[in-house]
Amino acid sequence: MISEKMQNAINDQINAEFYSGYLYLAMSTFAESINYKGFASWFRKQSEEENTHAFKLLDYLQERGGRAILKALGEPPADFKSIEYSFEQTLSHEKTITARIHKLYELAVGEKDYATQSFLQWFINEQVEEEATAEEILDQIKMVESKPGSLFYIDRHIGKRQ
Ligand code: OFO
């Protein structure tokens, strides 16, 4: 059985993951509104991926006999100014999520909850990838900053994400 403290922390993380999904969906609608269909599709897939993170936590919590509680979702911004700004926000958001996952892991270590430590390993690795991807795309966008029209090439390329 999972501790109450850990249960609450996982429930908070479920909320944070669904919020991530909501945030990226908001970025997708923003990209669509300024006609970057590739970025819109990328953010939408990212949003769906975040929802799978939330479900992963929810399933784990229930498997351990915990009670999953769904809390209210925060309202993401509607305007992200530019595609570059969207990715700056993505990177900074992912860093926040990484810090949260590390805190969860520290709690599991403190409680000698070995099963949760092992479970969280996947999230720790995933965050390395999430931050690297956001950073890589942001670098590409910055590289073409001064070349008008080039962002559309990245848009086309990035829209191919499976
Ligand atoms: Fe973006 O990895 Fe979950 O939140």
mmCIF file of C-alpha atoms and ligand atoms in Angstrom:
data_model
loop_
_atom_site.group_PDB
_atom_site.id
_atom_site.type_symbol
_atom_site.label_atom_id
_atom_site.label_comp_id
_atom_site.label_asym_id
_atom_site.label_seq_id
_atom_site.Cartn_x
_atom_site.Cartn_y
_atom_site.Cartn_z
ATOM 1 C CA MET A 1 0.000 0.000 0.000
ATOM 2 C CA ILE A 2 1.221 3.454 -0.900
ATOM 3 C CA SER A 3 1.564 6.150 1.800
ATOM 4 C CA GLU A 4 -0.957 8.986 1.957
ATOM 5 C CA LYS A 5 1.793 11.526 1.371
ATOM 6 C CA MET A 6 2.945 9.710 -1.748
ATOM 7 C CA GLN A 7 -0.637 9.303 -2.926
ATOM 8 C CA ASN A 8 -1.187 13.070 -2.636
ATOM 9 C CA ALA A 9 2.073 13.814 -4.430
ATOM 10 C CA ILE A 10 1.195 11.449 -7.289
ATOM 11 C CA ASN A 11 -2.271 12.977 -7.543
ATOM 12 C CA ASP A 12 -0.647 16.409 -7.850
ATOM 13 C CA GLN A 13 1.611 15.036 -10.580
ATOM 14 C CA ILE A 14 -1.382 13.575 -12.441
ATOM 15 C CA ASN A 15 -2.824 17.089 -12.430
ATOM 16 C CA ALA A 16 0.487 18.573 -13.610
ATOM 17 C CA GLU A 17 0.662 16.098 -16.515
ATOM 18 C CA PHE A 18 -2.899 16.807 -17.607
ATOM 19 C CA TYR A 19 -2.093 20.505 -17.350
ATOM 20 C CA SER A 20 0.942 19.921 -19.588
ATOM 21 C CA GLY A 21 -1.416 18.328 -22.096
ATOM 22 C CA TYR A 22 -3.747 21.295 -21.834
ATOM 23 C CA LEU A 23 -0.876 23.773 -22.187
ATOM 24 C CA TYR A 24 0.450 22.099 -25.350
ATOM 25 C CA LEU A 25 -3.048 21.899 -26.775
ATOM 26 C CA ALA A 26 -3.300 25.671 -26.222
ATOM 27 C CA MET A 27 0.023 26.084 -28.064
ATOM 28 C CA SER A 28 -1.340 23.893 -30.856
ATOM 29 C CA THR A 29 -4.416 26.089 -31.280
ATOM 30 C CA PHE A 30 -2.174 29.171 -31.227
ATOM 31 C CA ALA A 31 0.097 27.727 -33.968
ATOM 32 C CA GLU A 32 -2.958 26.801 -36.022
ATOM 33 C CA SER A 33 -4.311 30.346 -35.650
ATOM 34 C CA ILE A 34 -1.173 31.764 -37.258
ATOM 35 C CA ASN A 35 -1.134 29.082 -39.970
ATOM 36 C CA TYR A 36 1.773 26.951 -38.826
ATOM 37 C CA LYS A 37 0.079 23.611 -39.326
ATOM 38 C CA GLY A 38 3.214 21.548 -38.730
ATOM 39 C CA PHE A 39 3.861 23.120 -35.332
ATOM 40 C CA ALA A 40 0.146 22.825 -34.530
ATOM 41 C CA SER A 41 0.297 19.108 -35.250
ATOM 42 C CA TRP A 42 3.530 18.702 -33.246
ATOM 43 C CA PHE A 43 2.026 20.404 -30.195
ATOM 44 C CA ARG A 44 -1.136 18.362 -30.496
ATOM 45 C CA LYS A 45 0.864 15.137 -30.466
ATOM 46 C CA GLN A 46 2.820 16.474 -27.519
ATOM 47 C CA SER A 47 -0.460 17.168 -25.768
ATOM 48 C CA GLU A 48 -1.623 13.589 -26.356
ATOM 49 C CA GLU A 49 1.701 12.281 -25.052
ATOM 50 C CA GLU A 50 1.278 14.291 -21.856
ATOM 51 C CA ASN A 51 -2.122 12.741 -21.307
ATOM 52 C CA THR A 52 -0.503 9.297 -21.529
ATOM 53 C CA HIS A 53 1.930 10.412 -18.787
ATOM 54 C CA ALA A 54 -1.032 11.296 -16.579
ATOM 55 C CA PHE A 55 -2.666 7.906 -17.247
ATOM 56 C CA LYS A 56 0.581 6.115 -16.490
ATOM 57 C CA LEU A 57 0.672 7.739 -13.041
ATOM 58 C CA LEU A 58 -3.020 7.137 -12.477
ATOM 59 C CA ASP A 59 -2.711 3.432 -13.347
ATOM 60 C CA TYR A 60 0.315 3.050 -11.108
ATOM 61 C CA LEU A 61 -1.416 4.740 -8.183
ATOM 62 C CA GLN A 62 -4.426 2.457 -8.520
ATOM 63 C CA GLU A 63 -2.235 -0.604 -8.922
ATOM 64 C CA ARG A 64 -0.650 0.233 -5.577
ATOM 65 C CA GLY A 65 -4.053 0.475 -3.905
ATOM 66 C CA GLY A 66 -4.086 4.283 -3.892
ATOM 67 C CA ARG A 67 -7.003 6.561 -4.666
ATOM 68 C CA ALA A 68 -6.666 8.717 -7.764
ATOM 69 C CA ILE A 69 -8.285 12.130 -7.364
ATOM 70 C CA LEU A 70 -8.797 14.420 -10.345
ATOM 71 C CA LYS A 71 -8.313 18.089 -9.519
ATOM 72 C CA ALA A 72 -9.239 21.224 -11.450
ATOM 73 C CA LEU A 73 -6.979 22.126 -14.346
ATOM 74 C CA GLY A 74 -5.380 25.553 -14.597
ATOM 75 C CA GLU A 75 -6.203 27.754 -17.579
ATOM 76 C CA PRO A 76 -3.330 27.919 -20.056
ATOM 77 C CA PRO A 77 -2.561 31.201 -21.850
ATOM 78 C CA ALA A 78 -4.364 31.736 -25.156
ATOM 79 C CA ASP A 79 -1.642 33.828 -26.781
ATOM 80 C CA PHE A 80 1.992 32.751 -27.094
ATOM 81 C CA LYS A 81 3.245 35.705 -29.181
ATOM 82 C CA SER A 82 5.331 33.595 -31.584
ATOM 83 C CA ILE A 83 6.423 30.036 -32.342
ATOM 84 C CA GLU A 84 9.804 30.807 -30.817
ATOM 85 C CA TYR A 85 8.157 32.003 -27.606
ATOM 86 C CA SER A 86 6.001 28.854 -27.539
ATOM 87 C CA PHE A 87 9.135 26.712 -27.524
ATOM 88 C CA GLU A 88 10.798 28.906 -24.903
ATOM 89 C CA GLN A 89 7.735 28.280 -22.758
ATOM 90 C CA THR A 90 7.849 24.565 -23.596
ATOM 91 C CA LEU A 91 11.456 24.280 -22.462
ATOM 92 C CA SER A 92 10.849 26.191 -19.273
ATOM 93 C CA HIS A 93 7.721 24.143 -18.548
ATOM 94 C CA GLU A 94 9.592 20.876 -19.063
ATOM 95 C CA LYS A 95 12.290 22.046 -16.647
ATOM 96 C CA THR A 96 9.573 22.652 -14.061
ATOM 97 C CA ILE A 97 8.210 19.154 -14.661
ATOM 98 C CA THR A 98 11.687 17.653 -14.316
ATOM 99 C CA ALA A 99 12.089 19.395 -10.949
ATOM 100 C CA ARG A 100 8.701 18.024 -9.851
ATOM 101 C CA ILE A 101 9.613 14.469 -10.867
ATOM 102 C CA HIS A 102 12.892 14.755 -8.964
ATOM 103 C CA LYS A 103 10.995 15.921 -5.869
ATOM 104 C CA LEU A 104 8.654 12.939 -6.191
ATOM 105 C CA TYR A 105 11.655 10.646 -6.446
ATOM 106 C CA GLU A 106 13.227 12.217 -3.358
ATOM 107 C CA LEU A 107 9.999 11.567 -1.483
ATOM 108 C CA ALA A 108 10.050 7.932 -2.592
ATOM 109 C CA VAL A 109 13.660 7.613 -1.423
ATOM 110 C CA GLY A 110 12.797 9.226 1.922
ATOM 111 C CA GLU A 111 9.929 6.804 2.408
ATOM 112 C CA LYS A 112 11.986 3.798 1.275
ATOM 113 C CA ASP A 113 9.254 3.221 -1.313
ATOM 114 C CA TYR A 114 11.322 1.134 -3.737
ATOM 115 C CA ALA A 115 8.461 0.354 -6.099
ATOM 116 C CA THR A 116 7.774 4.059 -6.677
ATOM 117 C CA GLN A 117 11.481 4.754 -7.134
ATOM 118 C CA SER A 118 11.607 2.103 -9.831
ATOM 119 C CA PHE A 119 8.397 3.385 -11.444
ATOM 120 C CA LEU A 120 9.671 6.978 -11.531
ATOM 121 C CA GLN A 121 12.834 5.963 -13.352
ATOM 122 C CA TRP A 122 10.878 5.996 -16.607
ATOM 123 C CA PHE A 123 9.788 9.600 -15.969
ATOM 124 C CA ILE A 124 13.310 10.682 -15.076
ATOM 125 C CA ASN A 125 14.581 9.361 -18.422
ATOM 126 C CA GLU A 126 11.602 10.773 -20.292
ATOM 127 C CA GLN A 127 12.323 14.252 -18.919
ATOM 128 C CA VAL A 128 15.883 14.128 -20.274
ATOM 129 C CA GLU A 129 14.382 13.475 -23.706
ATOM 130 C CA GLU A 130 11.622 16.072 -23.351
ATOM 131 C CA GLU A 131 14.057 18.837 -22.439
ATOM 132 C CA ALA A 132 16.515 17.843 -25.183
ATOM 133 C CA THR A 133 13.799 17.861 -27.865
ATOM 134 C CA ALA A 134 12.439 21.273 -26.830
ATOM 135 C CA GLU A 135 15.978 22.689 -26.743
ATOM 136 C CA GLU A 136 16.825 21.236 -30.159
ATOM 137 C CA ILE A 137 13.716 22.690 -31.828
ATOM 138 C CA LEU A 138 14.281 26.050 -30.137
ATOM 139 C CA ASP A 139 17.864 26.101 -31.470
ATOM 140 C CA GLN A 140 16.623 25.366 -34.995
ATOM 141 C CA ILE A 141 14.079 28.184 -34.759
ATOM 142 C CA LYS A 142 16.711 30.627 -33.492
ATOM 143 C CA MET A 143 19.038 29.683 -36.342
ATOM 144 C CA VAL A 144 16.534 30.838 -38.971
ATOM 145 C CA GLU A 145 15.354 33.873 -36.996
ATOM 146 C CA SER A 146 16.689 36.431 -39.453
ATOM 147 C CA LYS A 147 15.654 34.533 -42.591
ATOM 148 C CA PRO A 148 12.020 35.288 -43.410
ATOM 149 C CA GLY A 149 10.057 32.309 -44.638
ATOM 150 C CA SER A 150 12.495 29.717 -43.281
ATOM 151 C CA LEU A 151 10.274 28.961 -40.322
ATOM 152 C CA PHE A 152 7.846 27.395 -42.779
ATOM 153 C CA TYR A 153 10.486 24.802 -43.733
ATOM 154 C CA ILE A 154 10.855 23.811 -40.082
ATOM 155 C CA ASP A 155 7.080 23.812 -39.797
ATOM 156 C CA ARG A 156 6.774 21.370 -42.677
ATOM 157 C CA HIS A 157 9.522 19.143 -41.302
ATOM 158 C CA ILE A 158 8.242 19.133 -37.742
ATOM 159 C CA GLY A 159 4.700 18.326 -38.830
ATOM 160 C CA LYS A 160 5.928 14.867 -39.859
ATOM 161 C CA ARG A 161 6.280 13.806 -36.216
ATOM 162 C CA GLN A 162 4.563 10.450 -35.660
HETATM 163 FE FE1 OFO B 1 6.449 16.844 -20.915
HETATM 164 O O1 OFO B 1 6.615 15.326 -19.873
HETATM 165 FE FE2 OFO B 1 5.095 14.961 -18.993
HETATM 166 O O2 OFO B 1 4.782 16.635 -18.315
#
